Short mmCIF file of C-alpha atoms and ligand atoms in Angstrom, two decimals:
data_model
loop_
_atom_site.label_atom_id
_atom_site.label_comp_id
_atom_site.label_asym_id
_atom_site.label_seq_id
_atom_site.Cartn_x
_atom_site.Cartn_y
_atom_site.Cartn_z
CA MET A 1 -20.67 -17.42 1.33
CA SER A 2 -19.44 -17.18 4.90
CA GLU A 3 -21.82 -15.74 7.52
CA ILE A 4 -19.61 -12.81 8.20
CA LEU A 5 -19.25 -11.89 4.62
CA GLU A 6 -23.06 -12.04 4.23
CA HIS A 7 -23.44 -9.82 7.21
CA VAL A 8 -20.97 -7.24 5.69
CA LYS A 9 -22.57 -7.35 2.39
CA ASN A 10 -26.00 -6.84 3.76
CA ARG A 11 -24.88 -3.92 5.86
CA ASP A 12 -22.90 -2.07 3.25
CA PRO A 13 -23.86 -3.58 -0.05
CA GLN A 14 -21.99 -0.91 -2.26
CA GLU A 15 -18.53 -1.44 -0.64
CA ARG A 16 -17.15 -3.93 -3.25
CA GLU A 17 -13.43 -3.65 -2.48
CA PHE A 18 -14.15 -3.98 1.32
CA HIS A 19 -16.12 -7.29 0.65
CA GLN A 20 -13.24 -8.59 -1.43
CA ALA A 21 -10.75 -7.95 1.33
CA VAL A 22 -12.99 -9.36 4.10
CA SER A 23 -13.73 -12.33 2.06
CA GLU A 24 -10.07 -13.33 1.49
CA VAL A 25 -9.06 -12.83 5.11
CA MET A 26 -12.07 -14.65 6.58
CA GLU A 27 -11.51 -17.57 4.20
CA SER A 28 -7.92 -17.87 5.25
CA VAL A 29 -8.65 -17.65 9.01
CA LYS A 30 -11.52 -20.16 9.02
CA PRO A 31 -9.37 -23.02 10.17
CA VAL A 32 -8.14 -20.77 13.11
CA LEU A 33 -11.77 -19.97 14.06
CA ASP A 34 -12.66 -23.67 13.88
CA ARG A 35 -9.74 -24.70 16.08
CA ASN A 36 -10.53 -21.87 18.67
CA PRO A 37 -14.31 -21.62 19.16
CA ILE A 38 -13.78 -19.00 21.76
CA TYR A 39 -12.95 -16.42 19.02
CA ARG A 40 -16.41 -16.91 17.41
CA LYS A 41 -18.02 -16.74 20.89
CA ALA A 42 -16.14 -13.43 21.49
CA LYS A 43 -17.53 -12.15 18.15
CA ILE A 44 -14.04 -11.52 16.84
CA PRO A 45 -15.07 -11.58 13.23
CA GLU A 46 -17.93 -9.19 13.69
CA ARG A 47 -15.70 -6.89 15.74
CA LEU A 48 -12.90 -7.01 13.09
CA VAL A 49 -15.11 -5.87 10.25
CA GLU A 50 -16.60 -2.89 12.10
CA PRO A 51 -14.21 0.15 12.17
CA GLU A 52 -13.57 1.48 15.70
CA ARG A 53 -14.37 5.02 14.32
CA VAL A 54 -15.05 6.51 10.94
CA VAL A 55 -14.63 10.22 10.36
CA MET A 56 -16.08 11.78 7.21
CA PHE A 57 -15.97 15.53 6.67
CA ARG A 58 -16.35 18.39 4.19
CA VAL A 59 -13.23 19.90 2.77
CA PRO A 60 -14.03 23.31 1.08
CA TRP A 61 -11.12 25.23 -0.56
CA VAL A 62 -10.59 27.91 -3.09
CA ASP A 63 -8.81 27.16 -6.45
CA ASP A 64 -6.46 29.46 -8.37
CA GLN A 65 -9.35 30.87 -10.34
CA GLY A 66 -11.15 31.90 -7.19
CA ASN A 67 -13.83 29.14 -7.54
CA ILE A 68 -14.86 27.33 -4.33
CA GLN A 69 -14.43 23.56 -4.48
CA VAL A 70 -15.79 21.00 -2.07
CA ASN A 71 -14.23 17.61 -1.50
CA ARG A 72 -14.87 14.83 0.91
CA GLY A 73 -12.35 13.79 3.59
CA PHE A 74 -12.14 10.54 5.55
CA ARG A 75 -10.31 8.75 8.25
CA ILE A 76 -11.05 5.11 9.13
CA GLN A 77 -9.68 4.10 12.55
CA MET A 78 -10.10 0.35 12.06
CA ASN A 79 -8.45 -1.48 14.92
CA GLY A 80 -6.24 -0.07 17.69
CA ALA A 81 -5.73 -3.39 19.68
CA ILE A 82 -1.88 -3.42 19.22
CA GLY A 83 -1.00 0.25 18.94
CA PRO A 84 -1.99 3.75 17.65
CA TYR A 85 -3.96 3.66 14.38
CA LYS A 86 -1.44 3.84 11.60
CA GLY A 87 -1.95 3.98 7.85
CA GLY A 88 -1.63 6.24 4.81
CA LEU A 89 -3.79 8.93 3.22
CA ARG A 90 -4.90 8.52 -0.30
CA PHE A 91 -5.81 11.45 -2.52
CA HIS A 92 -7.44 10.12 -5.70
CA PRO A 93 -10.85 10.80 -7.41
CA SER A 94 -11.81 7.19 -6.98
CA VAL A 95 -11.59 7.40 -3.14
CA ASN A 96 -14.80 6.38 -1.25
CA LEU A 97 -15.62 4.66 2.00
CA GLY A 98 -15.46 1.13 0.63
CA ILE A 99 -11.97 1.62 -0.79
CA LEU A 100 -10.68 3.14 2.40
CA LYS A 101 -12.30 0.48 4.52
CA PHE A 102 -10.61 -2.15 2.45
CA LEU A 103 -7.24 -0.42 2.76
CA ALA A 104 -7.72 0.05 6.60
CA PHE A 105 -8.77 -3.55 7.03
CA GLU A 106 -5.65 -4.77 5.16
CA GLN A 107 -3.54 -2.42 7.15
CA VAL A 108 -4.60 -3.98 10.45
CA PHE A 109 -3.01 -7.26 9.54
CA LYS A 110 -0.18 -5.89 7.68
CA ASN A 111 0.91 -3.75 10.65
CA ALA A 112 0.51 -6.75 12.97
CA LEU A 113 2.98 -8.69 10.68
CA THR A 114 5.65 -5.95 10.99
CA THR A 115 6.32 -6.98 14.69
CA LEU A 116 5.92 -3.14 15.52
CA PRO A 117 3.16 -1.79 17.83
CA MET A 118 0.76 -0.29 15.32
CA GLY A 119 -2.94 -0.50 14.89
CA GLY A 120 -4.56 -0.12 11.51
CA GLY A 121 -6.17 2.87 9.80
CA LYS A 122 -6.45 4.63 6.43
CA GLY A 123 -7.86 7.90 5.18
CA GLY A 124 -7.88 10.32 2.31
CA SER A 125 -10.06 12.32 -0.06
CA ASP A 126 -11.61 12.27 -3.45
CA PHE A 127 -9.51 15.28 -4.21
CA ASN A 128 -7.45 14.86 -7.49
CA PRO A 129 -3.93 16.36 -7.14
CA LYS A 130 -3.38 15.78 -10.95
CA GLY A 131 -3.17 19.17 -12.78
CA LYS A 132 -3.45 21.19 -9.57
CA SER A 133 -0.87 23.85 -8.78
CA ASP A 134 1.33 23.61 -5.73
CA ASN A 135 -0.72 26.56 -4.30
CA GLU A 136 -3.96 24.60 -4.80
CA VAL A 137 -2.54 21.43 -3.26
CA MET A 138 -1.42 23.45 -0.28
CA HIS A 139 -4.83 25.08 0.16
CA PHE A 140 -6.58 21.74 -0.12
CA CYS A 141 -4.09 20.07 2.39
CA HIS A 142 -4.41 22.89 4.95
CA ASN A 143 -8.23 22.72 4.78
CA PHE A 144 -8.20 18.89 5.02
CA MET A 145 -6.04 19.24 8.20
CA CYS A 146 -8.46 21.88 9.64
CA GLU A 147 -10.79 19.05 10.46
CA LEU A 148 -8.49 16.01 10.66
CA PHE A 149 -6.30 17.45 13.45
CA ARG A 150 -8.98 16.90 15.97
CA HIS A 151 -8.82 13.01 15.47
CA ILE A 152 -5.09 12.27 15.07
CA GLY A 153 -2.07 12.57 17.28
CA ALA A 154 1.44 10.89 17.82
CA ASP A 155 -0.13 8.33 20.35
CA THR A 156 -3.63 8.22 18.81
CA ASP A 157 -3.42 7.89 15.01
CA VAL A 158 -0.43 8.55 12.75
CA PRO A 159 -1.17 9.10 9.02
CA ALA A 160 1.43 8.83 6.16
CA GLY A 161 1.39 8.86 2.42
CA ASP A 162 -0.37 6.60 -0.12
CA ILE A 163 -1.50 7.17 -3.72
CA GLY A 164 -1.39 11.01 -4.51
CA VAL A 165 0.17 11.79 -1.17
CA GLY A 166 3.97 12.17 -1.11
CA ALA A 167 6.54 14.43 0.48
CA ARG A 168 4.85 17.66 -0.72
CA GLU A 169 1.45 16.92 0.66
CA ILE A 170 2.88 15.56 4.03
CA GLY A 171 4.74 18.84 4.48
CA PHE A 172 1.53 20.87 4.00
CA LEU A 173 -0.52 18.58 6.21
CA PHE A 174 2.13 18.55 9.04
CA GLY A 175 2.51 22.35 8.75
CA MET A 176 -1.15 22.98 9.55
CA TYR A 177 -1.36 20.28 12.21
CA LYS A 178 1.63 21.96 13.96
CA LYS A 179 -0.04 25.42 13.70
CA LEU A 180 -3.41 24.24 14.99
CA ARG A 181 -1.98 22.24 17.96
CA ASN A 182 0.96 24.47 18.74
CA GLU A 183 2.82 21.16 19.05
CA PHE A 184 5.79 19.63 17.10
CA SER A 185 5.27 15.85 17.29
CA GLY A 186 5.57 12.67 15.36
CA VAL A 187 2.03 12.80 14.17
CA PHE A 188 2.92 12.03 10.58
CA THR A 189 5.44 9.67 8.94
CA GLY A 190 7.22 10.30 5.72
CA LYS A 191 8.25 13.71 6.95
CA GLY A 192 11.21 15.61 5.52
CA LEU A 193 14.62 14.69 6.84
CA ASN A 194 15.16 18.16 8.43
CA TRP A 195 11.97 17.97 10.39
CA GLY A 196 11.64 14.49 11.83
CA GLY A 197 11.65 12.22 8.96
CA SER A 198 13.51 8.90 8.67
CA LEU A 199 16.23 7.95 6.14
CA ILE A 200 14.98 5.20 3.82
CA ARG A 201 11.24 5.98 4.46
CA PRO A 202 10.75 7.02 0.77
CA GLU A 203 12.46 3.96 -0.45
CA ALA A 204 11.04 1.54 2.13
CA THR A 205 7.97 0.05 0.34
CA GLY A 206 9.77 -0.72 -2.90
CA TYR A 207 12.99 -1.86 -1.28
CA GLY A 208 10.95 -4.03 1.20
CA ALA A 209 9.06 -5.65 -1.68
CA VAL A 210 12.29 -6.53 -3.41
CA TYR A 211 13.73 -7.92 -0.11
CA PHE A 212 10.54 -9.97 0.23
CA ALA A 213 10.82 -11.31 -3.33
CA ALA A 214 14.53 -12.25 -2.70
CA GLU A 215 13.39 -14.28 0.41
CA MET A 216 10.74 -16.05 -1.59
CA LEU A 217 13.27 -16.88 -4.29
CA ALA A 218 15.74 -18.18 -1.71
CA THR A 219 13.20 -20.92 -0.71
CA ARG A 220 13.86 -22.25 -4.24
CA SER A 221 17.58 -21.60 -4.11
CA GLN A 222 17.28 -18.75 -6.61
CA SER A 223 18.13 -15.01 -6.61
CA LEU A 224 17.05 -11.94 -8.50
CA GLU A 225 20.32 -11.84 -10.47
CA GLY A 226 19.44 -11.72 -14.23
CA LYS A 227 15.69 -11.98 -13.66
CA VAL A 228 13.50 -9.90 -16.09
CA CYS A 229 10.89 -8.09 -14.05
CA LEU A 230 7.55 -6.40 -14.95
CA VAL A 231 6.74 -3.41 -12.79
CA SER A 232 3.50 -1.43 -12.93
CA GLY A 233 2.93 2.11 -11.61
CA SER A 234 5.64 4.77 -11.77
CA GLY A 235 5.13 6.42 -8.38
CA ASN A 236 6.73 6.02 -5.00
CA VAL A 237 6.53 2.25 -4.75
CA ALA A 238 7.42 1.42 -8.46
CA GLN A 239 10.41 3.81 -8.57
CA TYR A 240 12.15 2.29 -5.54
CA THR A 241 11.18 -1.26 -6.60
CA VAL A 242 13.10 -0.51 -9.88
CA GLU A 243 16.04 0.96 -7.96
CA LYS A 244 16.42 -2.09 -5.66
CA LEU A 245 15.95 -4.52 -8.59
CA LEU A 246 18.83 -2.84 -10.38
CA GLN A 247 21.03 -3.07 -7.34
CA MET A 248 20.15 -6.85 -7.11
CA GLY A 249 21.18 -7.39 -10.72
CA ALA A 250 17.66 -7.81 -12.15
CA THR A 251 16.29 -6.23 -15.41
CA PRO A 252 13.12 -4.21 -14.98
CA VAL A 253 11.38 -3.70 -18.34
CA THR A 254 8.05 -1.87 -17.74
CA LEU A 255 6.50 1.01 -15.97
CA SER A 256 2.93 2.53 -16.22
CA ASP A 257 0.64 5.27 -15.17
CA SER A 258 -3.05 5.61 -15.47
CA SER A 259 -2.64 6.87 -19.09
CA GLY A 260 -0.61 3.85 -20.47
CA TYR A 261 2.54 1.86 -20.04
CA ILE A 262 6.12 1.57 -21.47
CA TYR A 263 7.89 -1.66 -22.46
CA ASP A 264 11.64 -1.22 -22.68
CA GLU A 265 13.10 -4.65 -23.65
CA ALA A 266 16.68 -3.39 -23.29
CA GLY A 267 15.93 -2.72 -19.59
CA ILE A 268 15.27 0.33 -17.47
CA THR A 269 18.76 1.48 -16.41
CA ARG A 270 19.83 3.74 -13.57
CA GLU A 271 20.03 6.69 -15.97
CA LYS A 272 16.58 5.94 -17.26
CA LEU A 273 15.17 5.65 -13.68
CA ASP A 274 16.61 9.09 -12.88
CA PHE A 275 14.75 10.44 -15.81
CA VAL A 276 11.46 8.84 -14.50
CA MET A 277 12.05 10.23 -11.08
CA GLN A 278 12.52 13.73 -12.44
CA LEU A 279 9.50 13.23 -14.82
CA LYS A 280 7.20 12.07 -12.02
CA ASN A 281 8.33 13.78 -8.88
CA VAL A 282 9.40 17.18 -10.21
CA ARG A 283 7.72 17.75 -13.51
CA ARG A 284 4.65 15.60 -12.77
CA GLY A 285 4.52 14.45 -16.31
CA ARG A 286 3.17 11.24 -18.05
CA ILE A 287 5.11 8.00 -18.57
CA LYS A 288 4.63 8.35 -22.27
CA GLU A 289 7.56 10.84 -22.33
CA TYR A 290 9.88 7.92 -21.50
CA ALA A 291 9.18 6.30 -24.96
CA GLU A 292 9.67 9.67 -26.60
CA LYS A 293 13.10 9.94 -25.00
CA TYR A 294 14.28 6.41 -25.17
CA LYS A 295 13.83 4.77 -28.54
CA THR A 296 14.35 1.25 -27.10
CA ALA A 297 10.96 1.58 -25.42
CA ALA A 298 7.47 1.21 -26.83
CA TYR A 299 4.39 2.92 -25.37
CA GLN A 300 0.83 1.90 -25.36
CA ASP A 301 -2.16 3.91 -24.21
CA ALA A 302 -4.36 2.38 -21.46
CA ASP A 303 -7.74 1.06 -22.69
CA PRO A 304 -10.19 0.94 -19.77
CA THR A 305 -12.65 -1.16 -21.88
CA ALA A 306 -10.09 -3.95 -22.51
CA ASP A 307 -10.54 -7.30 -20.69
CA HIS A 308 -6.79 -7.50 -19.83
CA ASN A 309 -3.83 -5.21 -19.34
CA PRO A 310 -1.13 -5.78 -21.97
CA LEU A 311 1.63 -4.84 -19.45
CA TRP A 312 1.23 -8.28 -17.98
CA ASP A 313 1.65 -10.04 -21.41
CA HIS A 314 5.41 -9.98 -21.95
CA LYS A 315 8.02 -12.60 -21.38
CA ALA A 316 9.47 -12.27 -17.90
CA ASP A 317 10.48 -14.06 -14.67
CA CYS A 318 8.89 -11.83 -11.96
CA ALA A 319 6.06 -9.36 -11.64
CA PHE A 320 5.82 -6.39 -9.17
CA PRO A 321 2.37 -4.84 -9.41
CA SER A 322 2.90 -1.32 -7.77
CA ALA A 323 0.03 0.85 -8.95
CA THR A 324 -3.33 0.20 -7.58
CA GLN A 325 -6.02 -2.36 -6.55
CA ASN A 326 -7.32 -5.02 -8.94
CA GLU A 327 -4.85 -4.26 -11.65
CA ILE A 328 -4.29 -7.97 -12.36
CA ASN A 329 -7.49 -10.09 -13.23
CA GLY A 330 -7.83 -13.72 -14.18
CA LYS A 331 -6.81 -13.13 -17.71
CA ASP A 332 -3.73 -11.16 -16.73
CA ALA A 333 -2.73 -13.81 -14.22
CA ALA A 334 -3.15 -16.53 -17.07
CA ASN A 335 -0.92 -14.38 -19.31
CA LEU A 336 1.75 -13.98 -16.64
CA VAL A 337 1.83 -17.70 -16.06
CA LYS A 338 1.85 -18.38 -19.86
CA ASN A 339 4.87 -15.97 -20.26
CA GLY A 340 6.98 -17.81 -17.69
CA VAL A 341 6.55 -15.62 -14.70
CA LYS A 342 7.39 -17.65 -11.50
CA LEU A 343 7.09 -14.89 -8.90
CA VAL A 344 4.60 -12.22 -8.27
CA CYS A 345 5.36 -9.69 -5.39
CA GLU A 346 2.68 -7.07 -4.57
CA GLY A 347 4.02 -3.64 -3.93
CA ALA A 348 0.42 -2.25 -4.22
CA ASN A 349 -2.43 -3.10 -1.94
CA MET A 350 -4.71 -5.94 -3.32
CA PRO A 351 -3.59 -5.52 -6.99
CA THR A 352 -4.75 -8.99 -7.84
CA ASP A 353 -8.40 -9.85 -7.99
CA PRO A 354 -9.72 -13.17 -6.56
CA ASP A 355 -9.59 -14.93 -10.02
CA GLY A 356 -6.01 -13.93 -10.43
CA VAL A 357 -5.02 -15.01 -6.84
CA HIS A 358 -6.62 -18.41 -7.64
CA ILE A 359 -4.45 -18.89 -10.75
CA PHE A 360 -1.23 -17.93 -8.93
CA LEU A 361 -1.93 -20.43 -6.13
CA GLU A 362 -3.02 -23.13 -8.49
CA HIS A 363 0.20 -22.77 -10.48
CA LYS A 364 2.33 -22.76 -7.34
CA LEU A 365 3.86 -19.35 -8.15
CA LEU A 366 5.90 -17.61 -5.50
CA TYR A 367 3.08 -15.21 -4.65
CA GLY A 368 3.75 -12.60 -2.01
CA PRO A 369 0.39 -10.82 -1.14
CA GLY A 370 0.50 -7.02 -0.54
CA LYS A 371 -0.06 -7.17 3.20
CA ALA A 372 3.25 -9.02 3.54
CA ALA A 373 5.23 -7.89 0.53
CA ASN A 374 4.56 -4.14 0.82
CA ALA A 375 4.81 -3.92 4.58
CA GLY A 376 8.23 -2.42 4.38
CA GLY A 377 6.70 1.11 4.01
CA VAL A 378 4.73 1.06 7.21
CA SER A 379 7.57 -0.76 8.91
CA VAL A 380 9.95 2.19 8.34
CA SER A 381 7.11 4.48 9.35
CA GLY A 382 7.03 2.55 12.63
CA LEU A 383 10.90 3.13 12.77
CA GLU A 384 10.34 6.83 12.11
CA MET A 385 7.92 6.88 15.08
CA THR A 386 10.41 5.23 17.24
CA GLN A 387 13.23 7.74 16.28
CA ASN A 388 10.74 10.66 16.94
CA SER A 389 10.04 9.32 20.39
CA MET A 390 13.74 9.00 21.23
CA ARG A 391 14.44 12.37 19.48
CA LEU A 392 17.22 11.01 17.44
CA SER A 393 17.90 9.78 13.84
CA TRP A 394 19.43 6.56 12.77
CA THR A 395 21.73 6.21 9.76
CA ARG A 396 20.74 4.97 6.41
CA GLU A 397 22.53 1.68 7.03
CA GLU A 398 20.86 1.12 10.38
CA VAL A 399 17.34 1.73 9.01
CA ASP A 400 17.97 -0.41 5.94
CA GLN A 401 19.37 -3.16 8.16
CA ARG A 402 16.23 -3.09 10.27
CA LEU A 403 13.93 -3.03 7.24
CA LYS A 404 15.79 -6.20 5.86
CA MET A 405 15.39 -7.90 9.21
CA ILE A 406 11.66 -7.06 9.37
CA MET A 407 10.93 -8.27 5.86
CA LYS A 408 12.81 -11.47 6.61
CA SER A 409 10.70 -12.00 9.77
CA ILE A 410 7.39 -11.28 7.98
CA HIS A 411 8.41 -13.87 5.34
CA THR A 412 9.32 -16.41 8.03
CA SER A 413 6.01 -15.83 10.14
CA ALA A 414 4.00 -16.22 6.88
CA LEU A 415 5.63 -19.40 5.94
CA GLU A 416 5.47 -20.85 9.39
CA ALA A 417 1.72 -19.99 9.84
CA ALA A 418 0.94 -21.53 6.35
CA ALA A 419 2.71 -24.63 7.26
CA ALA A 420 1.03 -24.87 10.81
CA TYR A 421 -2.27 -24.81 9.07
CA GLY A 422 -1.49 -27.35 6.40
CA GLN A 423 -0.88 -25.06 3.44
CA PRO A 424 2.98 -24.96 3.06
CA GLY A 425 4.22 -22.28 0.72
CA ASN A 426 0.83 -20.40 0.65
CA TYR A 427 1.80 -16.82 1.69
CA VAL A 428 -1.74 -15.56 1.39
CA VAL A 429 -3.02 -17.96 4.05
CA GLY A 430 0.12 -17.59 6.10
CA ALA A 431 0.16 -13.78 6.17
CA ASN A 432 -3.51 -13.62 6.93
CA ILE A 433 -3.34 -16.14 9.74
CA ALA A 434 -0.07 -14.72 11.40
CA GLY A 435 -1.52 -11.10 11.24
CA PHE A 436 -4.92 -12.26 12.54
CA LEU A 437 -3.56 -14.13 15.56
CA LYS A 438 -1.55 -11.27 16.84
CA VAL A 439 -4.35 -8.83 16.64
CA VAL A 440 -7.02 -11.19 18.06
CA ASP A 441 -4.86 -12.31 20.98
CA ALA A 442 -4.59 -8.55 21.99
CA MET A 443 -8.32 -8.09 21.57
CA MET A 444 -9.01 -11.16 23.70
CA ASP A 445 -6.59 -9.75 26.39
CA GLN A 446 -8.46 -6.38 26.41
CA GLY A 447 -12.00 -7.54 26.72
CA VAL A 448 -15.11 -6.34 24.98
CA VAL A 449 -14.17 -2.80 24.01
P1 NDP B 1 1.87 7.14 -6.14
O1 NDP B 1 0.80 8.14 -6.14
O2 NDP B 1 3.19 7.55 -5.93
O3 NDP B 1 1.87 6.33 -7.57
C1 NDP B 1 0.80 5.64 -7.95
C2 NDP B 1 1.05 5.09 -9.31
O4 NDP B 1 0.09 4.22 -9.72
C3 NDP B 1 1.07 6.17 -10.40
O5 NDP B 1 1.92 5.82 -11.39
C4 NDP B 1 -0.29 6.21 -10.77
O6 NDP B 1 -0.57 6.73 -12.15
C5 NDP B 1 -0.68 4.72 -10.76
N1 NDP B 1 -2.16 4.62 -10.48
C6 NDP B 1 -2.77 5.10 -9.46
N2 NDP B 1 -4.09 4.73 -9.58
C7 NDP B 1 -4.18 4.20 -10.74
C8 NDP B 1 -5.39 3.64 -11.43
N3 NDP B 1 -6.54 3.68 -10.98
N4 NDP B 1 -5.09 3.06 -12.68
C9 NDP B 1 -3.87 3.06 -13.19
N5 NDP B 1 -2.79 3.44 -12.54
C10 NDP B 1 -2.97 4.00 -11.38
O7 NDP B 1 1.41 6.01 -5.04
P2 NDP B 1 2.26 4.82 -4.42
O8 NDP B 1 3.36 4.40 -5.28
O9 NDP B 1 2.61 5.31 -3.01
O10 NDP B 1 1.25 3.66 -4.24
C11 NDP B 1 1.10 2.66 -5.24
C12 NDP B 1 0.45 1.47 -4.56
O11 NDP B 1 1.23 1.02 -3.44
C13 NDP B 1 -0.97 1.72 -3.86
O12 NDP B 1 -1.77 0.50 -4.02
C14 NDP B 1 -0.64 1.90 -2.41
O13 NDP B 1 -1.77 1.71 -1.56
C15 NDP B 1 0.43 0.92 -2.32
N6 NDP B 1 1.32 1.17 -1.10
C16 NDP B 1 2.02 2.30 -0.91
C17 NDP B 1 2.85 2.49 0.17
C18 NDP B 1 3.68 3.70 0.41
O14 NDP B 1 4.45 3.83 1.29
N7 NDP B 1 3.58 4.72 -0.44
C19 NDP B 1 3.00 1.38 1.19
C20 NDP B 1 2.34 0.19 0.76
C21 NDP B 1 1.50 0.10 -0.29
P3 NDP B 1 -1.19 8.25 -12.33
O15 NDP B 1 -0.10 9.14 -11.86
O16 NDP B 1 -1.57 8.33 -13.66
O17 NDP B 1 -2.36 8.21 -11.33
O1 2IT B 2 -0.46 0.90 2.53
C1 2IT B 2 0.52 1.29 3.23
O2 2IT B 2 1.04 0.54 4.06
C2 2IT B 2 0.91 2.71 3.24
N1 2IT B 2 0.39 3.45 2.36
C3 2IT B 2 1.94 3.24 4.22
C4 2IT B 2 1.35 3.42 5.51
C5 2IT B 2 2.26 4.11 6.58
O3 2IT B 2 1.65 4.48 7.66
O4 2IT B 2 3.41 4.25 6.33
#
């Protein structure tokens, strides 16, 4: 185990996901540290794993029955060397400090890869929006912001959405921020189009992941046309991944939520995707309903005790994990390889565990890790910040064109860094090194702060 990983584990032994993220990045950048002893002398690894600031706070609120509920709120301001802290808010019962530190740590390198000036942060709460009324979600968001507003700002820290935080939540959060500060600013991204949002932001993560997949395939003179694709999740990232896959002539065949998954061998069409969008974004129902409506589809309940996820055990060409962390383990990865999958492109953050990553690399799959492949979301967030600063809005075509260019540039920098460090085609090493170098150069320039 590397010295830095040991240090992190000793300090915060319970933060498993954070250890996992640190371990992968530090292993990738070891050759960079070896080539540049000055980085170790400047204690760059120790500084990178220590958040610049962690805010943790009580969020009391009153539910529809008049009961008082108490949740925990967080914001991790991980690294601000190259710009204001930037990263989403996650509302999910599993949220804890270790999960948010892993996400904030990944965000630092992801944001550096985008070429835009954004530092890394992440936040959220263990609040569970599932089954809550709009009124309850509004009260929770307002109370959450009653504390968070002190710590964020358009030039300080700019949150956005993540799991459980979409357009509805951003609206409530922004509304309370504006009231408390008496200021209308670009403090959030993912805003509504009428109040400072950017076209293509809702689509950006999914579209970006598919653009990244197309770039990876092009290195083997292939395209997405006719490719059968497994997609997990059925939220923001999964929906727009399916939309772009359809536009590119591919055939998506699966979707999931935490209750189970559907397999539609005939393919998820535009009409079926519209049904999913209505089901998930308006009615907030379960994916099971898809199989009740479309007889071409089979549904299977999730089994949390199983040693693998059957979603990853179907014949396919490509896989787009777009739900959550560690949804692909070693067994799932082996099943994907067995079923002929040649490309894995991560819409979610750290969806593959270390055993799975090892199998993908060993079998020379085109494997796009989350911090490169899903960077389209935060990239268009960066473009939303730019538009807010200029007080104007770009067209759909203009934003989409910039998103494509950014994904292409991330792909190129990851490939170039991988080749420069003797690991051609290894996007994990490439993305980690390219992101790391940009952040570390800025830290070196700014001295010990
Ligand atoms: P959403 O809340 O819109 O959707 C999340 C989806 O994943 C839902 O279908 C949800 O099912 C499922 N899911 C969440 N947690 C679990 C779990 N523990 N087990 C099984 N299924 C689960 O979130 P997003 O689509 O925005 O986020 C998906 C992933 O993409 C996350 O890893 C996020 O960090 C990452 N990401 C998001 C970006 C964005 O711009 N939104 C940008 C970059 C990455 P259910 O409804 O049952 O909970
Ligand atoms: O993980 C991510 O990159 C996000 N949830 C999006 C962050 C953002 O600031 O748009």
